[in-house]
Tab-separated table of C-alpha atoms and ligand atoms in Angstrom:
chain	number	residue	atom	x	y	z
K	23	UNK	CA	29.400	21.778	-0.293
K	24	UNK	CA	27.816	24.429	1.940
K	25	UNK	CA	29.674	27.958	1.051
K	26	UNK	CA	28.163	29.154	4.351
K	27	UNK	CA	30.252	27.872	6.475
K	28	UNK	CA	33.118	29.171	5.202
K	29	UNK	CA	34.838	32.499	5.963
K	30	UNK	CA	35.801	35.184	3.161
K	31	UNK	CA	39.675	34.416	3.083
K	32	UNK	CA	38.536	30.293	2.111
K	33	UNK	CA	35.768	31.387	-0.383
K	34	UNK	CA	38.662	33.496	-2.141
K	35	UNK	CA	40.761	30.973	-2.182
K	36	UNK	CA	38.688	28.195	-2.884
K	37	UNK	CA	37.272	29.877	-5.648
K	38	UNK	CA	40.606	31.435	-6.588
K	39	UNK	CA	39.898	35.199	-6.673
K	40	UNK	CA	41.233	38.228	-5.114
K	41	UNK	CA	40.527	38.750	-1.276
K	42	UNK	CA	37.733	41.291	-2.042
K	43	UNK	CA	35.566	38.487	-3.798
K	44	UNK	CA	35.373	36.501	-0.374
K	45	UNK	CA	34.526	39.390	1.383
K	46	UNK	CA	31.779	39.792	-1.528
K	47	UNK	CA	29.926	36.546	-1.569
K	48	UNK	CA	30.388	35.788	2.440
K	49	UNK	CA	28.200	39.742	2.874
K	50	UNK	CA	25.989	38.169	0.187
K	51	UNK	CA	25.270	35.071	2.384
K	52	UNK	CA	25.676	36.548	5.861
K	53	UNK	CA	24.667	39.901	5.558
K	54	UNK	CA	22.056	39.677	2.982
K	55	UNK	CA	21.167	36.395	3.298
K	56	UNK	CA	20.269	35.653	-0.162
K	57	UNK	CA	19.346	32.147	-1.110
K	58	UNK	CA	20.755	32.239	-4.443
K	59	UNK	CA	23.664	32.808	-6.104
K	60	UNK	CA	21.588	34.744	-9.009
K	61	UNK	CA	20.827	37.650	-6.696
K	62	UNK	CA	24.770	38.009	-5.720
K	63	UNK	CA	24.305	40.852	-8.515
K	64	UNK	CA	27.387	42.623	-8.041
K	65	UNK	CA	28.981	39.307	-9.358
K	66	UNK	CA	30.410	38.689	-12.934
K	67	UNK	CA	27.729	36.332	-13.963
K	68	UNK	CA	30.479	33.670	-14.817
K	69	UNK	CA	31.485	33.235	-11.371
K	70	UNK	CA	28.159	32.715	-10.639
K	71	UNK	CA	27.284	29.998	-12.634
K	72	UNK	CA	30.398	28.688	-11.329
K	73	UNK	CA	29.492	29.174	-7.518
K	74	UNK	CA	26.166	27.367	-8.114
K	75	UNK	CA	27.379	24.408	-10.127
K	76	UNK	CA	30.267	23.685	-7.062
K	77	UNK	CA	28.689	25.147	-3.465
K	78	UNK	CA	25.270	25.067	-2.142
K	79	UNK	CA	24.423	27.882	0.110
K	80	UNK	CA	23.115	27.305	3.685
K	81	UNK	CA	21.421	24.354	4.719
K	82	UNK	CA	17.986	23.606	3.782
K	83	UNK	CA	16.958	25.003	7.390
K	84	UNK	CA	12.959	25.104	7.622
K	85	UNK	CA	10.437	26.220	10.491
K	86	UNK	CA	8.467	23.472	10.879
K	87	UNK	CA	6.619	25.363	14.192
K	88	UNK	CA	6.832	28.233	15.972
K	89	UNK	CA	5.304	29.048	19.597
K	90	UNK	CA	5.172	31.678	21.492
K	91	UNK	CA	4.993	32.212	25.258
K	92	UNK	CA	3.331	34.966	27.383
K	93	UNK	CA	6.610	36.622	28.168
K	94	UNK	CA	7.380	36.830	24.034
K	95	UNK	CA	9.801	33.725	24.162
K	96	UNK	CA	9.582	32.288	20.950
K	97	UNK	CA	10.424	28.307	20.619
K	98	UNK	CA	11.180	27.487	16.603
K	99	UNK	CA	11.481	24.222	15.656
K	100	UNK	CA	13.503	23.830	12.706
K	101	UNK	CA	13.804	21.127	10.234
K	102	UNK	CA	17.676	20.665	8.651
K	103	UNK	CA	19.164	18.326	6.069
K	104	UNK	CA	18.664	14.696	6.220
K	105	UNK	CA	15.543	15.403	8.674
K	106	UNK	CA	17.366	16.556	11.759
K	107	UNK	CA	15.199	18.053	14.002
K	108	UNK	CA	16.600	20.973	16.435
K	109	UNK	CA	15.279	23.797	18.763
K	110	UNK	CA	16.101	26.780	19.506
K	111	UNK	CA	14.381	29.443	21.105
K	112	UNK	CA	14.161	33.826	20.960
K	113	UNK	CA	13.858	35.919	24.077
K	114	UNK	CA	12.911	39.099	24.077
K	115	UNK	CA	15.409	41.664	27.285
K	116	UNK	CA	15.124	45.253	27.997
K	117	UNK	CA	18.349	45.247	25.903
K	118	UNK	CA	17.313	43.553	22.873
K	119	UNK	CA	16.882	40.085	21.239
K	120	UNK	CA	18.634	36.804	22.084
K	121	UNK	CA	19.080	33.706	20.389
K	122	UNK	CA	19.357	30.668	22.347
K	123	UNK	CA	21.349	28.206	19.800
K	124	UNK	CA	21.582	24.328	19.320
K	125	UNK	CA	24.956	23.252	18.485
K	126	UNK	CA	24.060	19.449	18.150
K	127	UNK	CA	21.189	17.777	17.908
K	128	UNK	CA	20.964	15.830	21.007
K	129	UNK	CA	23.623	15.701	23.597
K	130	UNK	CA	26.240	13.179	24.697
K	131	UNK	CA	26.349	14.786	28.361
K	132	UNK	CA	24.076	12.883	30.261
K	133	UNK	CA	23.462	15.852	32.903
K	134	UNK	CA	20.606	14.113	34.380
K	135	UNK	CA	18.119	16.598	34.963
K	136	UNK	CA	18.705	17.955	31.446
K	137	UNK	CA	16.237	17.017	28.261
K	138	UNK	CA	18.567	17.700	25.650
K	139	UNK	CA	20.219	14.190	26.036
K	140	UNK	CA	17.214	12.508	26.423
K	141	UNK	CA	16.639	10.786	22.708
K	142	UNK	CA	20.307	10.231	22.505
K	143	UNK	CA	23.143	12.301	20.033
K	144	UNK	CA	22.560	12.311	16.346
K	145	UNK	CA	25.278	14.681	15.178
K	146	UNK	CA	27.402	17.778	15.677
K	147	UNK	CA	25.858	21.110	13.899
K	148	UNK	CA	28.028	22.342	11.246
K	149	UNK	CA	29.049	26.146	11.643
K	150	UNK	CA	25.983	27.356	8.838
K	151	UNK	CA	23.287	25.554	10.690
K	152	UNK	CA	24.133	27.418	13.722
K	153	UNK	CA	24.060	30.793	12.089
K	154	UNK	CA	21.265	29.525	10.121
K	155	UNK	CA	19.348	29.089	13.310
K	156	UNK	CA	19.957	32.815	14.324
K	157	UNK	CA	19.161	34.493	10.378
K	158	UNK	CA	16.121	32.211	10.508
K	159	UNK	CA	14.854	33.769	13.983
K	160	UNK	CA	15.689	37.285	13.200
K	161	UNK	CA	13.719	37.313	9.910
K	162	UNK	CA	11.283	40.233	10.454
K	163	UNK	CA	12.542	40.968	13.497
K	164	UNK	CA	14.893	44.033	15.176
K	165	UNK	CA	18.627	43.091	15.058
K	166	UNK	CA	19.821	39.923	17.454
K	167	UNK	CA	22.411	41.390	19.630
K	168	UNK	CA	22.948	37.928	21.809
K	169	UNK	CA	23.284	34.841	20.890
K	170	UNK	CA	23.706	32.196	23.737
K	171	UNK	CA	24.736	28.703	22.855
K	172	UNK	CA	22.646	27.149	25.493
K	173	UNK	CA	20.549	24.946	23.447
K	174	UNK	CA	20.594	21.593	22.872
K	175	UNK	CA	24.087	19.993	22.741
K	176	UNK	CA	27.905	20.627	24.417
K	177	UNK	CA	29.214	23.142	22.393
K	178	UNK	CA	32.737	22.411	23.270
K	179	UNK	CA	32.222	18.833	21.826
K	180	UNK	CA	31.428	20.078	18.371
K	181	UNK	CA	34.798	22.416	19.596
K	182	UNK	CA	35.714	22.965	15.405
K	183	UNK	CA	32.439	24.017	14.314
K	184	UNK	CA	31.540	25.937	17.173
K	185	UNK	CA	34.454	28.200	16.581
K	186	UNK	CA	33.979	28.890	13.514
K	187	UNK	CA	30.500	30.057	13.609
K	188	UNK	CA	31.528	32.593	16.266
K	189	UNK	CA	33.967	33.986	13.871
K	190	UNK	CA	31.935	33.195	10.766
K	191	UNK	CA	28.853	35.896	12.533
K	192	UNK	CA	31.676	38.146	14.179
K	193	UNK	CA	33.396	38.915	10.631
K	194	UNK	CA	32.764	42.338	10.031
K	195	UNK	CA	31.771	41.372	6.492
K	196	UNK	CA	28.514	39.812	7.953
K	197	UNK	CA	26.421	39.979	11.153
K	198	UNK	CA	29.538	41.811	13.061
K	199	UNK	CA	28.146	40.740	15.870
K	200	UNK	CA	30.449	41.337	19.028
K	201	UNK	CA	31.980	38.614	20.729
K	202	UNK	CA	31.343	39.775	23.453
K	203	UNK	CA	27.607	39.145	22.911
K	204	UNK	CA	28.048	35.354	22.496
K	205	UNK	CA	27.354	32.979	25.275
K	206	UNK	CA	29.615	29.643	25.061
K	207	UNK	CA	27.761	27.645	27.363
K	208	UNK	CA	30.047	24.273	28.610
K	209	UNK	CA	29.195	21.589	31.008
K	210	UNK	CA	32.926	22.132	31.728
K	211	UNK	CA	35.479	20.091	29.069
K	212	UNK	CA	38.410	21.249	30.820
K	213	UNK	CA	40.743	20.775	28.018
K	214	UNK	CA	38.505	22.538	25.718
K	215	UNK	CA	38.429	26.069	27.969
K	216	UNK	CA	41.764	25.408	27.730
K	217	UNK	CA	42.174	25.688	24.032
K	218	UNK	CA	39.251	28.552	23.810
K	219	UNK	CA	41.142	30.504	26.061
K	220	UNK	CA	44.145	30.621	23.603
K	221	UNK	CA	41.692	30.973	20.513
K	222	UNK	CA	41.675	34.460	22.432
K	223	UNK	CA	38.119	35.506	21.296
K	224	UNK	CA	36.692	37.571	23.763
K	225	UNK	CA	33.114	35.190	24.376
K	226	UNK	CA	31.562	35.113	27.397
K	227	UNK	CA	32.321	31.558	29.116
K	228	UNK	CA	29.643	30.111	30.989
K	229	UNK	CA	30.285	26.980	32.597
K	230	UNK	CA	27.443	24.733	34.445
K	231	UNK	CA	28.863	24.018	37.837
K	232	UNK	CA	25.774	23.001	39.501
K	233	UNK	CA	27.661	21.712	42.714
K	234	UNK	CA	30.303	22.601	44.866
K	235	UNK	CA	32.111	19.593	45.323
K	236	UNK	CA	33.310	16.812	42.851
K	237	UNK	CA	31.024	14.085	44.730
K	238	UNK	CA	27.809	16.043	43.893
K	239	UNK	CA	29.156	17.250	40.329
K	240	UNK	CA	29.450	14.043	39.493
K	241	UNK	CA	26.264	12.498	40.002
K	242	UNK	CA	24.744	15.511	38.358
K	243	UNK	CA	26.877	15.579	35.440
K	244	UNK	CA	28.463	12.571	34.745
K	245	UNK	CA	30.940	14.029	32.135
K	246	UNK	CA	32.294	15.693	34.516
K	247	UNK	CA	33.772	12.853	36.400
K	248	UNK	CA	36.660	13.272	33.326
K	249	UNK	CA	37.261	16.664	34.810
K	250	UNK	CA	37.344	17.715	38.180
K	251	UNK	CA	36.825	20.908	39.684
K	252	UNK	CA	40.553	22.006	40.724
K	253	UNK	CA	41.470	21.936	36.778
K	254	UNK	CA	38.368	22.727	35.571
K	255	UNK	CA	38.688	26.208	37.943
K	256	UNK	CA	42.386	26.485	37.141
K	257	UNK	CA	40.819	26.574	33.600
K	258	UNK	CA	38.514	28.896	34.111
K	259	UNK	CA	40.494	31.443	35.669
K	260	UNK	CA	43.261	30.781	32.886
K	261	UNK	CA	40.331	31.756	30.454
K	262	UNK	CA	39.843	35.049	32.372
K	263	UNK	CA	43.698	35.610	32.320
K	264	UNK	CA	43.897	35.472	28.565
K	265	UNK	CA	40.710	37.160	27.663
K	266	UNK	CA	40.141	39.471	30.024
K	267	UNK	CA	36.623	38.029	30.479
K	268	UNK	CA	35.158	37.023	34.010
K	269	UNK	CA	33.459	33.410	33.918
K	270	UNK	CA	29.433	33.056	34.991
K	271	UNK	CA	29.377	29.934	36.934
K	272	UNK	CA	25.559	27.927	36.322
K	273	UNK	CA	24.135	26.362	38.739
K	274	UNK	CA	21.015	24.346	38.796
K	275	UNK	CA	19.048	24.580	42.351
K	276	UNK	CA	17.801	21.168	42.965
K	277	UNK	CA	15.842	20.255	46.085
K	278	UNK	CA	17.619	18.857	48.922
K	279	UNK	CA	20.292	17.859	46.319
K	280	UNK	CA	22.842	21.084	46.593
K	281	UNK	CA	20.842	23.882	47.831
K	282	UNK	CA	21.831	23.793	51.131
K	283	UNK	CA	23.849	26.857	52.792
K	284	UNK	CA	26.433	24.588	53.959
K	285	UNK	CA	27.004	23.739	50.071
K	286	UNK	CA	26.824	27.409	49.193
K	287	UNK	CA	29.544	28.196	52.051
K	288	UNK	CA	31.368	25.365	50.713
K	289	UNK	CA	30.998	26.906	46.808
K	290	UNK	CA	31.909	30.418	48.232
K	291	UNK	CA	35.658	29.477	49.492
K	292	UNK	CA	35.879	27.452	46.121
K	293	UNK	CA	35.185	30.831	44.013
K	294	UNK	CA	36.870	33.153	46.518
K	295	UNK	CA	39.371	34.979	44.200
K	296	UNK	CA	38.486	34.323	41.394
K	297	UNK	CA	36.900	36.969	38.943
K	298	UNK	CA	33.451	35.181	38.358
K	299	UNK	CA	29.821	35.350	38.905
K	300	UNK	CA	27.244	32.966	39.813
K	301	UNK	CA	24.006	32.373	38.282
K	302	UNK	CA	21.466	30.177	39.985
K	303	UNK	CA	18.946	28.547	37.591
K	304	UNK	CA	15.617	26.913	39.253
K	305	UNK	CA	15.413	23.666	37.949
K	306	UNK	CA	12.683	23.098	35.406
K	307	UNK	CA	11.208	19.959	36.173
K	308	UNK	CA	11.371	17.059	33.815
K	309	UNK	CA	9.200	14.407	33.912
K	310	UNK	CA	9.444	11.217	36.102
K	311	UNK	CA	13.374	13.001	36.989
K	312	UNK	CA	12.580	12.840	40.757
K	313	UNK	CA	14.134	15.762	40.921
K	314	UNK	CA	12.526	18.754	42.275
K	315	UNK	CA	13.058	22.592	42.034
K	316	UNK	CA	14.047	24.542	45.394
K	317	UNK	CA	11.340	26.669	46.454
K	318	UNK	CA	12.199	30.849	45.320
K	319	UNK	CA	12.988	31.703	48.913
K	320	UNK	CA	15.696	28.914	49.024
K	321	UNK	CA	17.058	30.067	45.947
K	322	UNK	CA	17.439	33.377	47.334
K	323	UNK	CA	18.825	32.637	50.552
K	324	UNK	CA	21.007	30.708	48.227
K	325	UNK	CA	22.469	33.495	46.663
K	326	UNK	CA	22.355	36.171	49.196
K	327	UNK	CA	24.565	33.665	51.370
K	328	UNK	CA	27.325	33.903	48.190
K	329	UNK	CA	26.743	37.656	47.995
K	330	UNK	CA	27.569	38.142	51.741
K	331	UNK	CA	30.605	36.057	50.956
K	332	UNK	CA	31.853	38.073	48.738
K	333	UNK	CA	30.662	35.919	45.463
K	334	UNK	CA	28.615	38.193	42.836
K	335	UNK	CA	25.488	35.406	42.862
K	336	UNK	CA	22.136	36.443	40.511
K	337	UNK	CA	19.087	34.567	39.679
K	338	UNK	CA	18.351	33.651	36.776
K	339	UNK	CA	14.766	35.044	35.077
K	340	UNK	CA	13.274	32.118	33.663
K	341	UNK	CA	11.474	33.004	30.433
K	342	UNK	CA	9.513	30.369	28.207
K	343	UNK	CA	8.963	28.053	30.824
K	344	UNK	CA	4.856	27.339	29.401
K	345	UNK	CA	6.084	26.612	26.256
K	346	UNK	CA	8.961	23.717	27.384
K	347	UNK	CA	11.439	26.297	26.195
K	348	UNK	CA	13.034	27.204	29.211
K	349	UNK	CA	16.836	25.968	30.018
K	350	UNK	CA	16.828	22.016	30.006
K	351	UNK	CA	13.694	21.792	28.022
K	352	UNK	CA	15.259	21.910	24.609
K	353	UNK	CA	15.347	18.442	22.430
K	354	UNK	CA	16.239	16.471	19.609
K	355	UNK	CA	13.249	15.517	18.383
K	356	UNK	CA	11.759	12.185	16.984
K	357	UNK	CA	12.348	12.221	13.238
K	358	UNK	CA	8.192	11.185	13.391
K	359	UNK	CA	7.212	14.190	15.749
Z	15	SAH	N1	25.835	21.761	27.396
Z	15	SAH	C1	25.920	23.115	27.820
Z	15	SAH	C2	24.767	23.977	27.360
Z	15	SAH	C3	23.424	23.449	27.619
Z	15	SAH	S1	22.175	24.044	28.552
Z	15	SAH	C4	26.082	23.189	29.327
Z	15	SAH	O1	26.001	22.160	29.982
Z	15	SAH	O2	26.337	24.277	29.838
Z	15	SAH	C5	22.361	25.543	29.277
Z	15	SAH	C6	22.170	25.540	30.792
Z	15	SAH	O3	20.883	25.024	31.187
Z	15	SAH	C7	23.200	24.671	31.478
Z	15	SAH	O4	23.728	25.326	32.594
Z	15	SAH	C8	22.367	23.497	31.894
Z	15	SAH	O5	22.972	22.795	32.938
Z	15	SAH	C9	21.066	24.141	32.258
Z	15	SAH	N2	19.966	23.197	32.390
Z	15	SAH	C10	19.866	21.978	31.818
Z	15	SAH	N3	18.745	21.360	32.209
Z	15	SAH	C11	18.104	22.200	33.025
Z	15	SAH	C12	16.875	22.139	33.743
Z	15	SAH	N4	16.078	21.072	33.676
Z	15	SAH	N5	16.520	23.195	34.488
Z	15	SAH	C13	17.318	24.293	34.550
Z	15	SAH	N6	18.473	24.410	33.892
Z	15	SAH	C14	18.870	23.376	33.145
């Protein structure tokens, strides 16, 4: 059993010790990192021998390849157990690293103009792989101080495991990283905001809209024909009610598809009022999609159309693009590959 994945109040008790011994072996494995229980030094060497013979710690998680793009956008692909193959990509801001993180390998979506789903779903990530996927980037590197779940999967289908990684690299006996740094990226399970919102941890919710009407939406996205946009925005503002936090709408630009400025008039009086913030995304093209990118001054007439509406609109920078590790690009890969 994978001790990684498990937060300092169930290591205590698992292992049934005081509190403080929790706190001890989770800094061990998420502050240190160690890959052993040997170097947990400040151990009594019994409870050692008796961590190693019950728990394994982390998953085998190995960098099979690494690439890097012009703009320092790192794409790592990463071998797990049982030969799961996942993605997941470093970008380098003004501010600091980021960590783009898979939270399955493959997707179950079907967002058509989306890679990810492509080779089909193979299985939920459990809450150690995903930190595993930000200790292996940040090896040798500054401190990560984002980590966006916008990889490959729906991280609000693997809803359990997703949660508990946030809190498993927010615990101030590991990575304390603030949860207010963590991107939960959703292709909008309305249910699931739902039950976020009343997790009440304070992660930025980012949910891909793509279109402003359910007709559209639901060609795009097909999961989203389970959840249409009058709950699914009743959600999201019930999010921002509990947590304080304003939602970042995504949204795709797709030629001729919903880039028009009748459908960003038509998005504008759906987000008037509500404290969000729209993020346009040019499409990065997948093969044979038929789908096509809008051109940069469509995208910006795009947005500046939302701004003079009153909707905070931005655009996204698109980093890693050479290197297929741009939004969209990410995959489960062929077990052969
Ligand atoms: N399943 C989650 C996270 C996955 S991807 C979600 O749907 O939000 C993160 C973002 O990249 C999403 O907004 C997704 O719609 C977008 N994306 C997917 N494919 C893309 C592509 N080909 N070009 C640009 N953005 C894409």
């Amino acid at each position: 059993m994978d001790i990684t994945s498990m937060a300092p109040d169930e290591i205590a008790s698992r292992i049934g010790d005081r509190p403080y011994r929790g706190k001890q072996v989770f800094a061990w494995l998420h502050k240190r990192q160690v890959t052993s229980f040997d170097l947990m030094t400040d151990l009594p060497k019994q409870l050692r021998e008796k961590l190693s013979k019950s728990y394994t710690i982390g998953t085998d998680i190995y960098t099979l390849r690494s690439v890097q793009s012009a703009d320092l956008t790192t794409k790592y692909l990463f071998r797990l157990e049982n030969n799961t193959i996942i993605e997941s990509v470093y970008m380098c801001y003004r501010f600091g690293g980021s960590v783009c993180a898979s939270t399955q390998a493959g997707c179950r979506m079907g967002c058509i103009f989306c890679a990810s789903g492509k080779n089909g779903f193979e299985r939920n990530l459990t809450p150690s792989e995903i930190c595993g996927q930000v200790y292996a980037i940040q090896r040798g590197k500054p401190r990560v101080g984002h980590v966006v779940l916008m990889g490959c999967g729906e991280p609000l289908d693997n809803y359990d495991n997703v949660v508990k990684f946030i809190r498993l690299i927010s615990d101030e006996n590991g990575q304390q990283l603030s949860r207010r740094a963590i991107t939960v990226s959703t292709c909008g399970l309305t249910p699931k905001i739902i039950k976020l919102a009343d997790e009440m941890l304070p992660v930025t919710l980012a949910v891909s809209l793509h279109a402003p009407n359910d007709d559209v939406r639901g060609c795009l996205v097909p999961a989203a024909r389970a959840f249409p946009m009058p709950e699914l925005l009743r959600a999201c503002s019930y999010y921002t009610d509990k947590t304080g936090r304003q939602v970042t709408f995504e949204y795709v630009m797709i030629r001729g598809v919903n880039d028009s400025l009748s459908q960003a008039g038509e998005l504008a009086g759906r987000l008037k009022g509500t404290l969000s913030h729209v993020n346009l995304i040019r499409l990065n093209t997948q093969e044979a999609s038929g789908l096509y990118a809008s051109s940069d001054d469509t995208i910006r007439r795009f947005a500046d159309y939302l701004c003079g509406r009153g909707i905070k609109a931005t655009v996204r920078r698109a980093l890693g693009s050479d290197i297929n590790a741009a939004c969209g690009q990410l995959r489960v890969l062929n077990k052969r590959t």
